[in-house]
Amino acid sequence: MNHVDMPVDGVLDGAGDVRVLLGLAQVDDQAATMADGIMWARLRAMRGHLHRIFSGSGSDLLVAAVKERYGQLTPAHQARVLLSSEFCDRQMAWNHAWRRVPRGEGGGASEQVGPLRDIFDILCREHAIAGLLGGSTHEHLRRSEQWQVYSPAGDVVALKGEDGHWRLESLPTIGGCVAVDFDSPSARLHEPRSGILSQPCLPFLAAERTALLEKLERALGLIDACEPFYGQLIRTFVRRIIVRKSQSDGDAVSLHYGSEHAPRHPGSLRLLNFHRSLVSVEACMESLMHESTHNFLAAWELSQGFLAGNDDSVRVISPWSGNPIPASSFIHAVFVYYICHRLHEQRLQREQALSSAVRGFIEGRLAVCAAGFLIARPLSSLLPADAALRPGIAALLDEMQAGMRVQYAAKVWA
């Protein structure tokens, strides 16, 4: 990407309609255009958040440094930063502090200093990466005490040799553009509230890395074959897969694996123990699709506003898990199970020569995905009256449910 032009407003305005989300799920004629529109809208929103940091801050030296470093990046590298999970996380932290303690004439509140320093570091790392791409080593690298400096997007790492010279190395990818991150500080972070990053962090063997990359590549390839737009959706909204190993493949302990998307880190997803041979390609397909659906919904919400009030005290009993979850999570879950059901269904329709084990797995997952839609009540009726819903979203949930109920009624009575 050498140049970044903002699209016409019409694309952005169209992407803001909640029915666009159903269009992406059902892959209508405008799905690809609207997916691009959502990403452009997210980019514009992130740029607006950064400009808010800039505004009225001429006396703040740290903010001035952030502004200067950002201005030194080309539009393409600015876009890479703005769309990175790291920037979104730190911008949210700054915004939280800004809302709690308004800025005064003397500069930013102390709570804002940490996020601002992190944003400055993010920009410096991207600036350094851009410099190496152009054949020069910038001051950030010359002064660095680290041997490795990762890009904010997590797709490139600068490595320092024993002679002190720096070189660039790309992380492995699947689908031609989605980086798989084994080793960065983000991948090795201990995050107590995360179901993935709270687990032990064991080093991957070379053979495990190769096997996992091959499995993920095959899973994405099968998604492409089942529903090409879903593969495009993954590549559009996910650019970084963080993988964690807490068990060795030969461990006798029960398999513990899982995936997650963190709302503060749009554009990335996390996988735990997918290197183990007991985790099938079909399980990889569903996990990639599951977390990517969260990602495209999060991208839409970052630019258009939440689908439901972000209040964890307002809970819905999930018809899939039986657990009380926030209203926003419930809305996400409806889309996730709808899309994963559609993916599995396409697999059965397109591949007639599946093994009995694979067919059994898919049929089992179809039943799980469909179960929540087949309850006797409309899905929208599960949402509390004070859930502060986005206009039109309740009707979309019921529309998806109605289609699923008709489909399964036909199967039962056929």
CSV table of C-alpha atoms in Angstrom, one decimal:
chain,number,residue,atom,x,y,z
A,1,MET,CA,0.0,0.0,0.0
A,2,ASN,CA,1.7,3.1,-1.2
A,3,HIS,CA,-1.1,5.6,-1.1
A,4,VAL,CA,-4.2,6.1,1.0
A,5,ASP,CA,-7.2,7.9,-0.3
A,6,MET,CA,-10.4,8.2,1.7
A,7,PRO,CA,-13.4,6.8,-0.2
A,8,VAL,CA,-16.5,8.8,-1.1
A,9,ASP,CA,-18.9,9.5,1.8
A,10,GLY,CA,-21.6,7.3,0.1
A,11,VAL,CA,-19.6,4.1,0.8
A,12,LEU,CA,-19.2,5.1,4.5
A,13,ASP,CA,-22.8,6.1,4.9
A,14,GLY,CA,-24.0,2.8,3.5
A,15,ALA,CA,-21.7,0.9,5.8
A,16,GLY,CA,-23.4,2.5,8.8
A,17,ASP,CA,-26.8,0.8,8.2
A,18,VAL,CA,-27.2,-2.1,10.6
A,19,ARG,CA,-28.7,-4.2,7.7
A,20,VAL,CA,-25.2,-4.2,6.2
A,21,LEU,CA,-24.2,-6.6,8.9
A,22,LEU,CA,-26.9,-9.1,7.8
A,23,GLY,CA,-25.8,-8.5,4.2
A,24,LEU,CA,-22.2,-9.6,5.1
A,25,ALA,CA,-23.5,-12.6,7.0
A,26,GLN,CA,-25.7,-13.7,4.1
A,27,VAL,CA,-23.2,-12.6,1.5
A,28,ASP,CA,-25.4,-10.3,-0.6
A,29,ASP,CA,-24.3,-8.5,-3.7
A,30,GLN,CA,-23.0,-5.6,-1.8
A,31,ALA,CA,-21.1,-7.6,0.8
A,32,ALA,CA,-17.5,-7.0,-0.5
A,33,THR,CA,-18.2,-3.2,-1.1
A,34,MET,CA,-19.7,-2.8,2.4
A,35,ALA,CA,-16.8,-4.7,4.0
A,36,ASP,CA,-14.4,-2.2,2.5
A,37,GLY,CA,-16.6,0.6,3.6
A,38,ILE,CA,-16.6,-0.6,7.2
A,39,MET,CA,-12.8,-0.7,7.2
A,40,TRP,CA,-12.5,2.8,5.7
A,41,ALA,CA,-15.0,4.1,8.3
A,42,ARG,CA,-12.9,2.5,11.0
A,43,LEU,CA,-9.8,4.1,9.7
A,44,ARG,CA,-11.4,7.5,9.6
A,45,ALA,CA,-12.7,7.0,13.2
A,46,MET,CA,-9.2,6.0,14.5
A,47,ARG,CA,-7.8,9.1,12.7
A,48,GLY,CA,-10.4,11.2,14.4
A,49,HIS,CA,-9.4,9.8,17.8
A,50,LEU,CA,-5.8,10.6,17.2
A,51,HIS,CA,-6.7,14.2,16.2
A,52,ARG,CA,-8.6,14.5,19.4
A,53,ILE,CA,-5.4,13.8,21.2
A,54,PHE,CA,-3.7,16.5,19.1
A,55,SER,CA,-6.3,19.2,19.7
A,56,GLY,CA,-5.6,22.0,22.1
A,57,SER,CA,-2.3,20.4,23.2
A,58,GLY,CA,0.3,22.7,21.8
A,59,SER,CA,2.0,23.2,25.2
A,60,ASP,CA,2.1,19.4,26.0
A,61,LEU,CA,5.6,18.2,24.9
A,62,LEU,CA,4.6,14.6,24.8
A,63,VAL,CA,1.5,15.2,22.7
A,64,ALA,CA,3.6,17.4,20.4
A,65,ALA,CA,6.2,14.6,20.0
A,66,VAL,CA,3.4,12.2,19.1
A,67,LYS,CA,2.0,14.6,16.5
A,68,GLU,CA,5.5,15.2,15.0
A,69,ARG,CA,6.2,11.5,14.7
A,70,TYR,CA,2.9,10.7,13.2
A,71,GLY,CA,3.5,13.5,10.6
A,72,GLN,CA,6.8,11.8,9.6
A,73,LEU,CA,5.0,8.7,8.4
A,74,THR,CA,3.7,8.3,4.9
A,75,PRO,CA,-0.1,7.9,4.6
A,76,ALA,CA,0.3,4.1,4.1
A,77,HIS,CA,2.3,3.7,7.4
A,78,GLN,CA,-0.1,6.1,9.2
A,79,ALA,CA,-2.9,3.7,8.1
A,80,ARG,CA,-1.0,0.7,9.4
A,81,VAL,CA,-0.7,2.3,12.8
A,82,LEU,CA,-4.3,3.5,13.0
A,83,LEU,CA,-5.6,0.0,12.1
A,84,SER,CA,-3.3,-1.8,14.4
A,85,SER,CA,-4.7,-3.5,17.5
A,86,GLU,CA,-2.0,-1.9,19.6
A,87,PHE,CA,-3.0,1.6,18.7
A,88,CYS,CA,-6.7,1.0,19.3
A,89,ASP,CA,-6.0,-0.4,22.8
A,90,ARG,CA,-3.8,2.5,23.8
A,91,GLN,CA,-6.2,5.1,22.3
A,92,MET,CA,-9.0,3.6,24.4
A,93,ALA,CA,-6.8,3.8,27.5
A,94,TRP,CA,-6.1,7.4,26.8
A,95,ASN,CA,-9.7,8.2,26.1
A,96,HIS,CA,-10.8,6.5,29.3
A,97,ALA,CA,-8.3,8.7,31.3
A,98,TRP,CA,-9.4,11.8,29.3
A,99,ARG,CA,-13.0,11.2,30.2
A,100,ARG,CA,-12.2,10.7,33.9
A,101,VAL,CA,-9.9,13.7,34.3
A,102,PRO,CA,-10.4,16.5,31.8
A,103,ARG,CA,-7.3,18.2,30.5
A,104,GLY,CA,-6.3,21.5,32.0
A,105,GLU,CA,-4.1,24.4,30.8
A,106,GLY,CA,-1.0,22.8,32.3
A,107,GLY,CA,-1.1,19.7,30.1
A,108,GLY,CA,-2.6,16.2,30.3
A,109,ALA,CA,-3.6,14.4,33.5
A,110,SER,CA,-1.2,11.9,34.9
A,111,GLU,CA,-3.4,9.0,33.9
A,112,GLN,CA,-3.0,10.0,30.2
A,113,VAL,CA,0.8,10.0,30.3
A,114,GLY,CA,1.2,6.2,30.1
A,115,PRO,CA,-1.1,5.7,27.1
A,116,LEU,CA,0.5,8.7,25.4
A,117,ARG,CA,4.0,7.2,25.9
A,118,ASP,CA,2.8,3.9,24.5
A,119,ILE,CA,1.3,5.7,21.4
A,120,PHE,CA,4.6,7.5,20.9
A,121,ASP,CA,6.4,4.1,21.1
A,122,ILE,CA,4.0,2.6,18.6
A,123,LEU,CA,4.6,5.4,16.1
A,124,CYS,CA,8.4,5.2,16.7
A,125,ARG,CA,8.4,1.5,15.9
A,126,GLU,CA,6.5,2.0,12.7
A,127,HIS,CA,8.8,4.9,11.8
A,128,ALA,CA,11.8,2.6,12.4
A,129,ILE,CA,10.3,-0.2,10.3
A,130,ALA,CA,9.6,2.3,7.5
A,131,GLY,CA,13.2,3.5,7.7
A,132,LEU,CA,14.6,0.0,7.4
A,133,LEU,CA,12.4,-0.6,4.4
A,134,GLY,CA,14.0,2.5,2.8
A,135,GLY,CA,17.5,1.4,3.7
A,136,SER,CA,18.2,3.6,6.8
A,137,THR,CA,18.4,2.9,10.5
A,138,HIS,CA,16.5,5.5,12.5
A,139,GLU,CA,17.4,6.8,15.9
A,140,HIS,CA,14.8,4.7,17.7
A,141,LEU,CA,16.6,1.5,16.7
A,142,ARG,CA,20.1,2.9,17.3
A,143,ARG,CA,19.1,3.7,20.9
A,144,SER,CA,17.1,0.6,21.5
A,145,GLU,CA,18.3,-1.8,24.2
A,146,GLN,CA,16.2,-4.6,22.6
A,147,TRP,CA,17.3,-7.2,20.1
A,148,GLN,CA,13.9,-7.4,18.5
A,149,VAL,CA,11.4,-4.5,17.6
A,150,TYR,CA,8.0,-5.6,16.3
A,151,SER,CA,5.8,-3.4,14.1
A,152,PRO,CA,2.5,-2.3,15.7
A,153,ALA,CA,0.6,-4.5,13.2
A,154,GLY,CA,2.6,-7.5,14.3
A,155,ASP,CA,3.6,-8.5,10.8
A,156,VAL,CA,7.2,-7.4,10.7
A,157,VAL,CA,10.1,-7.6,13.2
A,158,ALA,CA,13.4,-5.7,13.1
A,159,LEU,CA,16.2,-7.9,14.3
A,160,LYS,CA,19.6,-6.6,15.6
A,161,GLY,CA,22.6,-8.7,14.8
A,162,GLU,CA,25.7,-9.2,16.9
A,163,ASP,CA,27.4,-6.6,14.8
A,164,GLY,CA,24.7,-4.1,15.8
A,165,HIS,CA,23.2,-3.9,12.4
A,166,TRP,CA,19.4,-4.2,12.0
A,167,ARG,CA,17.5,-6.2,9.4
A,168,LEU,CA,13.8,-6.8,8.7
A,169,GLU,CA,12.0,-10.1,8.8
A,170,SER,CA,8.4,-10.8,8.0
A,171,LEU,CA,6.3,-13.0,10.2
A,172,PRO,CA,4.8,-16.1,8.7
A,173,THR,CA,1.4,-15.6,7.2
A,174,ILE,CA,-1.7,-17.5,6.1
A,175,GLY,CA,-3.9,-16.5,3.3
A,176,GLY,CA,-1.2,-14.3,2.0
A,177,CYS,CA,-1.7,-11.5,4.5
A,178,VAL,CA,-2.7,-12.7,8.0
A,179,ALA,CA,0.4,-12.7,10.2
A,180,VAL,CA,0.8,-15.6,12.7
A,181,ASP,CA,2.5,-14.3,15.8
A,182,PHE,CA,4.4,-16.8,18.0
A,183,ASP,CA,7.0,-14.7,19.7
A,184,SER,CA,6.2,-11.0,20.0
A,185,PRO,CA,5.7,-9.3,23.4
A,186,SER,CA,2.0,-9.3,22.7
A,187,ALA,CA,2.1,-13.0,22.1
A,188,ARG,CA,4.1,-13.7,25.3
A,189,LEU,CA,2.1,-11.3,27.5
A,190,HIS,CA,0.5,-12.6,30.7
A,191,GLU,CA,-3.0,-11.2,30.8
A,192,PRO,CA,-4.9,-12.5,33.8
A,193,ARG,CA,-8.4,-11.6,32.4
A,194,SER,CA,-7.8,-13.4,29.1
A,195,GLY,CA,-8.7,-17.0,28.7
A,196,ILE,CA,-5.8,-17.5,26.3
A,197,LEU,CA,-3.0,-15.2,27.5
A,198,SER,CA,-3.5,-16.2,31.2
A,199,GLN,CA,-2.3,-19.7,30.3
A,200,PRO,CA,1.3,-20.8,30.6
A,201,CYS,CA,3.5,-19.7,27.7
A,202,LEU,CA,5.6,-22.6,26.5
A,203,PRO,CA,8.1,-22.3,23.5
A,204,PHE,CA,7.0,-23.8,20.2
A,205,LEU,CA,9.1,-26.4,18.6
A,206,ALA,CA,10.0,-25.8,15.0
A,207,ALA,CA,7.9,-28.8,13.9
A,208,GLU,CA,4.9,-27.5,15.9
A,209,ARG,CA,5.2,-24.1,14.2
A,210,THR,CA,5.2,-25.7,10.8
A,211,ALA,CA,2.3,-28.0,11.6
A,212,LEU,CA,0.2,-25.2,13.0
A,213,LEU,CA,0.8,-22.9,10.0
A,214,GLU,CA,-0.1,-25.7,7.6
A,215,LYS,CA,-3.3,-26.5,9.6
A,216,LEU,CA,-4.4,-22.8,9.7
A,217,GLU,CA,-3.6,-22.4,6.0
A,218,ARG,CA,-5.6,-25.5,5.1
A,219,ALA,CA,-8.5,-24.2,7.3
A,220,LEU,CA,-8.6,-20.8,5.6
A,221,GLY,CA,-8.3,-22.5,2.2
A,222,LEU,CA,-11.4,-24.7,3.0
A,223,ILE,CA,-13.3,-21.5,4.1
A,224,ASP,CA,-12.4,-20.0,0.7
A,225,ALA,CA,-13.8,-23.0,-1.0
A,226,CYS,CA,-17.0,-23.1,1.0
A,227,GLU,CA,-17.8,-19.4,0.9
A,228,PRO,CA,-15.2,-17.2,-0.8
A,229,PHE,CA,-16.5,-14.0,0.7
A,230,TYR,CA,-15.9,-15.5,4.2
A,231,GLY,CA,-12.3,-16.0,3.4
A,232,GLN,CA,-12.2,-12.4,2.2
A,233,LEU,CA,-13.9,-11.2,5.4
A,234,ILE,CA,-11.2,-12.9,7.5
A,235,ARG,CA,-8.4,-11.3,5.4
A,236,THR,CA,-10.1,-7.9,5.6
A,237,PHE,CA,-10.8,-7.7,9.3
A,238,VAL,CA,-8.1,-9.9,10.8
A,239,ARG,CA,-4.4,-9.2,10.2
A,240,ARG,CA,-2.8,-10.8,13.3
A,241,ILE,CA,-3.3,-14.2,14.9
A,242,ILE,CA,-1.6,-14.6,18.3
A,243,VAL,CA,-0.9,-18.2,19.2
A,244,ARG,CA,-0.2,-19.6,22.6
A,245,LYS,CA,1.1,-23.0,23.6
A,246,SER,CA,0.4,-24.3,27.1
A,247,GLN,CA,0.5,-28.0,26.4
A,248,SER,CA,2.9,-30.1,24.3
A,249,ASP,CA,1.4,-32.3,21.6
A,250,GLY,CA,2.4,-35.5,23.3
A,251,ASP,CA,1.0,-34.5,26.7
A,252,ALA,CA,-1.2,-37.1,28.3
A,253,VAL,CA,-3.3,-34.4,30.0
A,254,SER,CA,-6.8,-33.6,28.6
A,255,LEU,CA,-6.7,-31.3,25.6
A,256,HIS,CA,-7.4,-27.7,26.5
A,257,TYR,CA,-7.8,-25.4,23.5
A,258,GLY,CA,-9.8,-22.3,22.7
A,259,SER,CA,-9.9,-19.0,20.8
A,260,GLU,CA,-10.9,-15.5,21.7
A,261,HIS,CA,-11.3,-11.9,20.4
A,262,ALA,CA,-10.5,-9.0,22.7
A,263,PRO,CA,-12.8,-6.0,22.0
A,264,ARG,CA,-9.8,-3.6,22.7
A,265,HIS,CA,-7.7,-5.4,20.1
A,266,PRO,CA,-9.7,-5.3,16.8
A,267,GLY,CA,-7.9,-6.8,13.8
A,268,SER,CA,-6.4,-9.7,15.8
A,269,LEU,CA,-7.5,-13.0,17.4
A,270,ARG,CA,-5.9,-15.5,19.8
A,271,LEU,CA,-5.6,-19.2,19.6
A,272,LEU,CA,-4.6,-21.6,22.4
A,273,ASN,CA,-3.0,-25.0,21.7
A,274,PHE,CA,-4.1,-25.3,18.1
A,275,HIS,CA,-0.8,-26.9,17.3
A,276,ARG,CA,-2.0,-30.1,19.0
A,277,SER,CA,-2.8,-32.9,16.5
A,278,LEU,CA,-6.1,-33.5,18.3
A,279,VAL,CA,-7.4,-30.1,17.2
A,280,SER,CA,-8.9,-30.8,13.7
A,281,VAL,CA,-8.9,-28.6,10.7
A,282,GLU,CA,-12.6,-28.3,11.0
A,283,ALA,CA,-12.2,-26.9,14.6
A,284,CYS,CA,-9.7,-24.4,13.1
A,285,MET,CA,-12.2,-23.4,10.5
A,286,GLU,CA,-14.9,-22.6,13.0
A,287,SER,CA,-12.6,-20.8,15.4
A,288,LEU,CA,-11.2,-18.6,12.6
A,289,MET,CA,-14.8,-17.8,11.4
A,290,HIS,CA,-16.0,-17.3,15.0
A,291,GLU,CA,-13.4,-14.8,16.0
A,292,SER,CA,-13.4,-13.0,12.6
A,293,THR,CA,-17.1,-12.4,13.0
A,294,HIS,CA,-16.4,-10.7,16.3
A,295,ASN,CA,-13.8,-8.7,14.5
A,296,PHE,CA,-16.0,-7.4,11.7
A,297,LEU,CA,-18.7,-6.5,14.2
A,298,ALA,CA,-16.2,-4.7,16.4
A,299,ALA,CA,-14.8,-2.8,13.4
A,300,TRP,CA,-18.4,-1.7,12.6
A,301,GLU,CA,-19.0,-0.6,16.2
A,302,LEU,CA,-15.7,1.4,16.4
A,303,SER,CA,-17.0,3.7,13.7
A,304,GLN,CA,-20.7,3.6,14.1
A,305,GLY,CA,-21.3,3.0,17.8
A,306,PHE,CA,-22.2,0.0,19.9
A,307,LEU,CA,-25.0,-2.3,18.9
A,308,ALA,CA,-26.2,-2.3,22.5
A,309,GLY,CA,-25.3,-0.3,25.6
A,310,ASN,CA,-22.0,-1.3,26.9
A,311,ASP,CA,-23.3,-2.1,30.4
A,312,ASP,CA,-22.2,-5.4,31.9
A,313,SER,CA,-24.9,-5.3,34.5
A,314,VAL,CA,-27.5,-5.8,31.7
A,315,ARG,CA,-27.4,-9.5,31.2
A,316,VAL,CA,-29.1,-12.0,28.8
A,317,ILE,CA,-29.3,-15.7,29.3
A,318,SER,CA,-27.6,-17.2,26.2
A,319,PRO,CA,-29.8,-19.9,24.6
A,320,TRP,CA,-26.5,-21.5,23.4
A,321,SER,CA,-24.5,-21.7,26.6
A,322,GLY,CA,-27.1,-20.9,29.3
A,323,ASN,CA,-24.8,-18.3,30.8
A,324,PRO,CA,-25.7,-14.7,31.6
A,325,ILE,CA,-23.8,-12.5,29.2
A,326,PRO,CA,-23.9,-8.8,28.4
A,327,ALA,CA,-26.5,-7.7,25.8
A,328,SER,CA,-23.7,-6.7,23.4
A,329,SER,CA,-22.1,-10.1,23.7
A,330,PHE,CA,-25.5,-11.8,23.0
A,331,ILE,CA,-25.9,-9.8,19.8
A,332,HIS,CA,-22.4,-10.8,18.7
A,333,ALA,CA,-23.2,-14.4,19.5
A,334,VAL,CA,-26.3,-14.5,17.3
A,335,PHE,CA,-24.2,-13.4,14.3
A,336,VAL,CA,-21.4,-15.7,15.2
A,337,TYR,CA,-23.6,-18.8,15.4
A,338,TYR,CA,-25.5,-17.8,12.3
A,339,ILE,CA,-22.3,-17.4,10.2
A,340,CYS,CA,-20.6,-20.5,11.5
A,341,HIS,CA,-23.8,-22.5,10.8
A,342,ARG,CA,-23.8,-21.2,7.3
A,343,LEU,CA,-20.1,-22.1,6.8
A,344,HIS,CA,-20.6,-25.7,8.1
A,345,GLU,CA,-23.7,-26.1,5.9
A,346,GLN,CA,-21.8,-25.0,2.8
A,347,ARG,CA,-19.0,-27.5,3.6
A,348,LEU,CA,-21.5,-30.4,3.7
A,349,GLN,CA,-23.1,-29.3,0.5
A,350,ARG,CA,-19.9,-28.8,-1.4
A,351,GLU,CA,-17.9,-31.9,-0.3
A,352,GLN,CA,-19.7,-35.2,-0.7
A,353,ALA,CA,-16.7,-37.4,0.0
A,354,LEU,CA,-16.1,-36.4,3.7
A,355,SER,CA,-15.0,-39.0,6.1
A,356,SER,CA,-17.5,-40.2,8.7
A,357,ALA,CA,-15.5,-38.5,11.4
A,358,VAL,CA,-15.5,-35.2,9.7
A,359,ARG,CA,-19.1,-35.4,8.7
A,360,GLY,CA,-20.0,-36.3,12.3
A,361,PHE,CA,-18.1,-33.3,13.7
A,362,ILE,CA,-19.7,-30.9,11.2
A,363,GLU,CA,-23.2,-32.2,11.9
A,364,GLY,CA,-22.6,-31.9,15.6
A,365,ARG,CA,-21.5,-28.3,15.3
A,366,LEU,CA,-24.5,-27.6,13.0
A,367,ALA,CA,-26.8,-28.8,15.8
A,368,VAL,CA,-25.0,-26.6,18.4
A,369,CYS,CA,-25.1,-23.5,16.2
A,370,ALA,CA,-28.8,-24.0,15.3
A,371,ALA,CA,-29.9,-24.7,18.9
A,372,GLY,CA,-30.2,-21.2,20.1
A,373,PHE,CA,-32.3,-20.1,17.1
A,374,LEU,CA,-34.9,-22.9,17.7
A,375,ILE,CA,-36.2,-21.7,21.1
A,376,ALA,CA,-39.9,-20.9,21.3
A,377,ARG,CA,-39.4,-17.2,22.0
A,378,PRO,CA,-38.1,-14.5,19.6
A,379,LEU,CA,-34.4,-13.8,20.3
A,380,SER,CA,-35.2,-10.1,20.6
A,381,SER,CA,-37.5,-10.8,23.6
A,382,LEU,CA,-34.5,-12.1,25.6
A,383,LEU,CA,-33.0,-8.6,25.5
A,384,PRO,CA,-33.9,-6.3,28.5
A,385,ALA,CA,-36.0,-3.3,27.8
A,386,ASP,CA,-33.2,-1.0,29.1
A,387,ALA,CA,-30.5,-2.6,26.8
A,388,ALA,CA,-30.1,0.6,24.8
A,389,LEU,CA,-30.3,-1.2,21.4
A,390,ARG,CA,-29.2,0.2,18.1
A,391,PRO,CA,-32.3,0.9,16.1
A,392,GLY,CA,-33.1,-2.0,13.8
A,393,ILE,CA,-30.8,-4.6,15.4
A,394,ALA,CA,-33.6,-6.4,17.3
A,395,ALA,CA,-35.4,-7.0,14.0
A,396,LEU,CA,-32.3,-8.4,12.5
A,397,LEU,CA,-31.9,-11.0,15.2
A,398,ASP,CA,-35.5,-12.1,14.8
A,399,GLU,CA,-35.0,-12.2,11.0
A,400,MET,CA,-32.0,-14.5,11.3
A,401,GLN,CA,-34.0,-16.7,13.8
A,402,ALA,CA,-37.0,-16.9,11.5
A,403,GLY,CA,-35.0,-18.1,8.6
A,404,MET,CA,-33.3,-20.7,10.7
A,405,ARG,CA,-36.6,-21.9,12.1
A,406,VAL,CA,-38.1,-22.3,8.6
A,407,GLN,CA,-35.1,-24.2,7.5
A,408,TYR,CA,-35.2,-26.7,10.4
A,409,ALA,CA,-39.0,-27.0,10.2
A,410,ALA,CA,-38.5,-28.1,6.7
A,411,LYS,CA,-35.9,-30.7,7.7
A,412,VAL,CA,-38.1,-32.1,10.5
A,413,TRP,CA,-41.2,-32.5,8.4
A,414,ALA,CA,-39.5,-33.6,5.2
